[in-house]
mmCIF file with all atom_site columns, C-alpha atoms in Angstrom:
data_model
loop_
_atom_site.group_PDB
_atom_site.id
_atom_site.type_symbol
_atom_site.label_atom_id
_atom_site.label_alt_id
_atom_site.label_comp_id
_atom_site.label_asym_id
_atom_site.label_entity_id
_atom_site.label_seq_id
_atom_site.pdbx_PDB_ins_code
_atom_site.Cartn_x
_atom_site.Cartn_y
_atom_site.Cartn_z
_atom_site.occupancy
_atom_site.B_iso_or_equiv
_atom_site.pdbx_formal_charge
_atom_site.auth_seq_id
_atom_site.auth_comp_id
_atom_site.auth_asym_id
_atom_site.auth_atom_id
_atom_site.pdbx_PDB_model_num
ATOM 1  C CA . UNK U 1 1  ? -6.300  -35.110 -1.644  1.00 53.00 ? 1  UNK U CA 1
ATOM 2  C CA . UNK U 1 2  ? -8.307  -32.700 0.472   1.00 66.00 ? 2  UNK U CA 1
ATOM 3  C CA . UNK U 1 3  ? -11.991 -33.219 1.212   1.00 88.00 ? 3  UNK U CA 1
ATOM 4  C CA . UNK U 1 4  ? -14.359 -33.007 -1.726  1.00 90.00 ? 4  UNK U CA 1
ATOM 5  C CA . UNK U 1 5  ? -16.707 -30.039 -1.453  1.00 94.00 ? 5  UNK U CA 1
ATOM 6  C CA . UNK U 1 6  ? -20.280 -30.084 -2.727  1.00 96.00 ? 6  UNK U CA 1
ATOM 7  C CA . UNK U 1 7  ? -20.887 -26.845 -4.610  1.00 96.00 ? 7  UNK U CA 1
ATOM 8  C CA . UNK U 1 8  ? -24.364 -27.653 -5.931  1.00 96.00 ? 8  UNK U CA 1
ATOM 9  C CA . UNK U 1 9  ? -26.661 -30.576 -5.229  1.00 96.00 ? 9  UNK U CA 1
ATOM 10 C CA . UNK U 1 10 ? -30.035 -30.884 -6.930  1.00 96.00 ? 10 UNK U CA 1
ATOM 11 C CA . UNK U 1 11 ? -32.217 -33.862 -7.758  1.00 95.00 ? 11 UNK U CA 1
ATOM 12 C CA . UNK U 1 12 ? -30.513 -34.469 -11.119 1.00 96.00 ? 12 UNK U CA 1
ATOM 13 C CA . UNK U 1 13 ? -27.245 -32.542 -10.904 1.00 97.00 ? 13 UNK U CA 1
ATOM 14 C CA . UNK U 1 14 ? -24.199 -32.521 -8.663  1.00 97.00 ? 14 UNK U CA 1
ATOM 15 C CA . UNK U 1 15 ? -21.253 -30.138 -8.808  1.00 97.00 ? 15 UNK U CA 1
ATOM 16 C CA . UNK U 1 16 ? -18.213 -30.799 -6.649  1.00 96.00 ? 16 UNK U CA 1
ATOM 17 C CA . UNK U 1 17 ? -14.811 -29.234 -6.085  1.00 94.00 ? 17 UNK U CA 1
ATOM 18 C CA . UNK U 1 18 ? -11.909 -31.675 -5.933  1.00 92.00 ? 18 UNK U CA 1
ATOM 19 C CA . UNK U 1 19 ? -9.039  -29.854 -4.173  1.00 90.00 ? 19 UNK U CA 1
ATOM 20 C CA . UNK U 1 20 ? -5.543  -31.156 -4.736  1.00 86.00 ? 20 UNK U CA 1
ATOM 21 C CA . UNK U 1 21 ? -6.367  -33.084 -7.905  1.00 87.00 ? 21 UNK U CA 1
ATOM 22 C CA . UNK U 1 22 ? -5.446  -32.487 -11.528 1.00 83.00 ? 22 UNK U CA 1
ATOM 23 C CA . UNK U 1 23 ? -6.630  -33.259 -15.029 1.00 85.00 ? 23 UNK U CA 1
ATOM 24 C CA . UNK U 1 24 ? -5.523  -36.879 -14.647 1.00 88.00 ? 24 UNK U CA 1
ATOM 25 C CA . UNK U 1 25 ? -7.986  -37.906 -11.953 1.00 90.00 ? 25 UNK U CA 1
ATOM 26 C CA . UNK U 1 26 ? -10.809 -35.667 -13.152 1.00 91.00 ? 26 UNK U CA 1
ATOM 27 C CA . UNK U 1 27 ? -10.574 -36.801 -16.759 1.00 93.00 ? 27 UNK U CA 1
ATOM 28 C CA . UNK U 1 28 ? -10.498 -40.479 -15.734 1.00 94.00 ? 28 UNK U CA 1
ATOM 29 C CA . UNK U 1 29 ? -13.499 -39.947 -13.465 1.00 95.00 ? 29 UNK U CA 1
ATOM 30 C CA . UNK U 1 30 ? -15.355 -38.149 -16.268 1.00 96.00 ? 30 UNK U CA 1
ATOM 31 C CA . UNK U 1 31 ? -14.632 -41.092 -18.580 1.00 96.00 ? 31 UNK U CA 1
ATOM 32 C CA . UNK U 1 32 ? -16.258 -43.581 -16.206 1.00 97.00 ? 32 UNK U CA 1
ATOM 33 C CA . UNK U 1 33 ? -19.203 -41.279 -15.600 1.00 97.00 ? 33 UNK U CA 1
ATOM 34 C CA . UNK U 1 34 ? -19.836 -40.940 -19.336 1.00 97.00 ? 34 UNK U CA 1
ATOM 35 C CA . UNK U 1 35 ? -19.842 -44.742 -19.712 1.00 96.00 ? 35 UNK U CA 1
ATOM 36 C CA . UNK U 1 36 ? -22.778 -44.909 -17.278 1.00 96.00 ? 36 UNK U CA 1
ATOM 37 C CA . UNK U 1 37 ? -26.118 -45.068 -19.106 1.00 96.00 ? 37 UNK U CA 1
ATOM 38 C CA . UNK U 1 38 ? -27.769 -43.166 -16.223 1.00 96.00 ? 38 UNK U CA 1
ATOM 39 C CA . UNK U 1 39 ? -25.526 -40.121 -16.782 1.00 97.00 ? 39 UNK U CA 1
ATOM 40 C CA . UNK U 1 40 ? -26.670 -37.487 -19.250 1.00 97.00 ? 40 UNK U CA 1
ATOM 41 C CA . UNK U 1 41 ? -23.357 -35.626 -19.101 1.00 97.00 ? 41 UNK U CA 1
ATOM 42 C CA . UNK U 1 42 ? -20.259 -35.245 -16.960 1.00 97.00 ? 42 UNK U CA 1
ATOM 43 C CA . UNK U 1 43 ? -17.763 -32.425 -17.362 1.00 97.00 ? 43 UNK U CA 1
ATOM 44 C CA . UNK U 1 44 ? -14.926 -30.941 -15.395 1.00 95.00 ? 44 UNK U CA 1
ATOM 45 C CA . UNK U 1 45 ? -12.977 -27.724 -15.554 1.00 92.00 ? 45 UNK U CA 1
ATOM 46 C CA . UNK U 1 46 ? -10.042 -26.033 -13.913 1.00 89.00 ? 46 UNK U CA 1
ATOM 47 C CA . UNK U 1 47 ? -10.189 -22.245 -14.156 1.00 85.00 ? 47 UNK U CA 1
ATOM 48 C CA . UNK U 1 48 ? -6.438  -21.826 -13.652 1.00 80.00 ? 48 UNK U CA 1
ATOM 49 C CA . UNK U 1 49 ? -4.129  -24.836 -13.299 1.00 70.00 ? 49 UNK U CA 1
ATOM 50 C CA . UNK U 1 50 ? -1.853  -23.206 -10.715 1.00 74.00 ? 50 UNK U CA 1
ATOM 51 C CA . UNK U 1 51 ? -4.393  -21.699 -8.337  1.00 76.00 ? 51 UNK U CA 1
ATOM 52 C CA . UNK U 1 52 ? -7.838  -23.175 -8.990  1.00 81.00 ? 52 UNK U CA 1
ATOM 53 C CA . UNK U 1 53 ? -9.305  -26.458 -7.898  1.00 89.00 ? 53 UNK U CA 1
ATOM 54 C CA . UNK U 1 54 ? -11.063 -28.744 -10.377 1.00 93.00 ? 54 UNK U CA 1
ATOM 55 C CA . UNK U 1 55 ? -14.849 -28.699 -10.504 1.00 95.00 ? 55 UNK U CA 1
ATOM 56 C CA . UNK U 1 56 ? -16.781 -31.732 -11.713 1.00 96.00 ? 56 UNK U CA 1
ATOM 57 C CA . UNK U 1 57 ? -20.417 -31.466 -12.807 1.00 97.00 ? 57 UNK U CA 1
ATOM 58 C CA . UNK U 1 58 ? -22.615 -34.529 -13.223 1.00 98.00 ? 58 UNK U CA 1
ATOM 59 C CA . UNK U 1 59 ? -26.132 -34.520 -14.637 1.00 98.00 ? 59 UNK U CA 1
ATOM 60 C CA . UNK U 1 60 ? -28.135 -37.729 -14.588 1.00 97.00 ? 60 UNK U CA 1
ATOM 61 C CA . UNK U 1 61 ? -31.248 -38.817 -16.426 1.00 95.00 ? 61 UNK U CA 1
ATOM 62 C CA . UNK U 1 62 ? -34.659 -38.503 -14.807 1.00 90.00 ? 62 UNK U CA 1
ATOM 63 C CA . UNK U 1 63 ? -35.176 -40.574 -11.625 1.00 90.00 ? 63 UNK U CA 1
ATOM 64 C CA . UNK U 1 64 ? -31.436 -41.311 -11.235 1.00 94.00 ? 64 UNK U CA 1
ATOM 65 C CA . UNK U 1 65 ? -29.114 -40.114 -8.454  1.00 95.00 ? 65 UNK U CA 1
ATOM 66 C CA . UNK U 1 66 ? -25.928 -38.167 -9.332  1.00 97.00 ? 66 UNK U CA 1
ATOM 67 C CA . UNK U 1 67 ? -24.236 -39.159 -6.056  1.00 96.00 ? 67 UNK U CA 1
ATOM 68 C CA . UNK U 1 68 ? -24.737 -42.851 -6.844  1.00 96.00 ? 68 UNK U CA 1
ATOM 69 C CA . UNK U 1 69 ? -23.292 -42.305 -10.321 1.00 96.00 ? 69 UNK U CA 1
ATOM 70 C CA . UNK U 1 70 ? -20.253 -40.577 -8.793  1.00 96.00 ? 70 UNK U CA 1
ATOM 71 C CA . UNK U 1 71 ? -19.727 -43.396 -6.297  1.00 96.00 ? 71 UNK U CA 1
ATOM 72 C CA . UNK U 1 72 ? -20.004 -46.016 -9.048  1.00 96.00 ? 72 UNK U CA 1
ATOM 73 C CA . UNK U 1 73 ? -17.477 -44.184 -11.253 1.00 96.00 ? 73 UNK U CA 1
ATOM 74 C CA . UNK U 1 74 ? -15.056 -43.640 -8.356  1.00 94.00 ? 74 UNK U CA 1
ATOM 75 C CA . UNK U 1 75 ? -15.249 -47.340 -7.465  1.00 96.00 ? 75 UNK U CA 1
ATOM 76 C CA . UNK U 1 76 ? -14.518 -48.342 -11.063 1.00 95.00 ? 76 UNK U CA 1
ATOM 77 C CA . UNK U 1 77 ? -11.572 -45.949 -11.204 1.00 94.00 ? 77 UNK U CA 1
ATOM 78 C CA . UNK U 1 78 ? -10.177 -47.299 -7.925  1.00 94.00 ? 78 UNK U CA 1
ATOM 79 C CA . UNK U 1 79 ? -10.477 -50.911 -9.095  1.00 94.00 ? 79 UNK U CA 1
ATOM 80 C CA . UNK U 1 80 ? -8.741  -50.187 -12.387 1.00 92.00 ? 80 UNK U CA 1
ATOM 81 C CA . UNK U 1 81 ? -5.881  -48.284 -10.743 1.00 92.00 ? 81 UNK U CA 1
ATOM 82 C CA . UNK U 1 82 ? -5.369  -51.127 -8.255  1.00 93.00 ? 82 UNK U CA 1
ATOM 83 C CA . UNK U 1 83 ? -5.205  -53.586 -11.157 1.00 90.00 ? 83 UNK U CA 1
ATOM 84 C CA . UNK U 1 84 ? -2.701  -51.359 -12.973 1.00 90.00 ? 84 UNK U CA 1
ATOM 85 C CA . UNK U 1 85 ? -0.589  -51.073 -9.808  1.00 91.00 ? 85 UNK U CA 1
ATOM 86 C CA . UNK U 1 86 ? -0.446  -54.875 -9.525  1.00 92.00 ? 86 UNK U CA 1
ATOM 87 C CA . UNK U 1 87 ? 0.649   -55.147 -13.158 1.00 90.00 ? 87 UNK U CA 1
ATOM 88 C CA . UNK U 1 88 ? 3.437   -52.618 -12.607 1.00 93.00 ? 88 UNK U CA 1
ATOM 89 C CA . UNK U 1 89 ? 4.580   -54.346 -9.420  1.00 93.00 ? 89 UNK U CA 1
ATOM 90 C CA . UNK U 1 90 ? 4.820   -57.671 -11.287 1.00 91.00 ? 90 UNK U CA 1
ATOM 91 C CA . UNK U 1 91 ? 7.386   -56.288 -13.723 1.00 89.00 ? 91 UNK U CA 1
#
């Protein structure tokens, strides 16, 4: 994965580009973001699957931090994928 690029960063909203990723990672990340009570909405889109990079937009509720929500969701995703990897390796 290439470096994540911040496209927009306001008090309540964060939009990032995630070069080199696909629907799989972005959809999983969106799932964890939407499970967070501090997140008002989280969406992602890929303009063209062959040439565009995914963009993820996170909007949080008043007084919350979208970067903290992103970090929390990414940590949860990492932990779950590590657990899944261990399960696969045990087969």
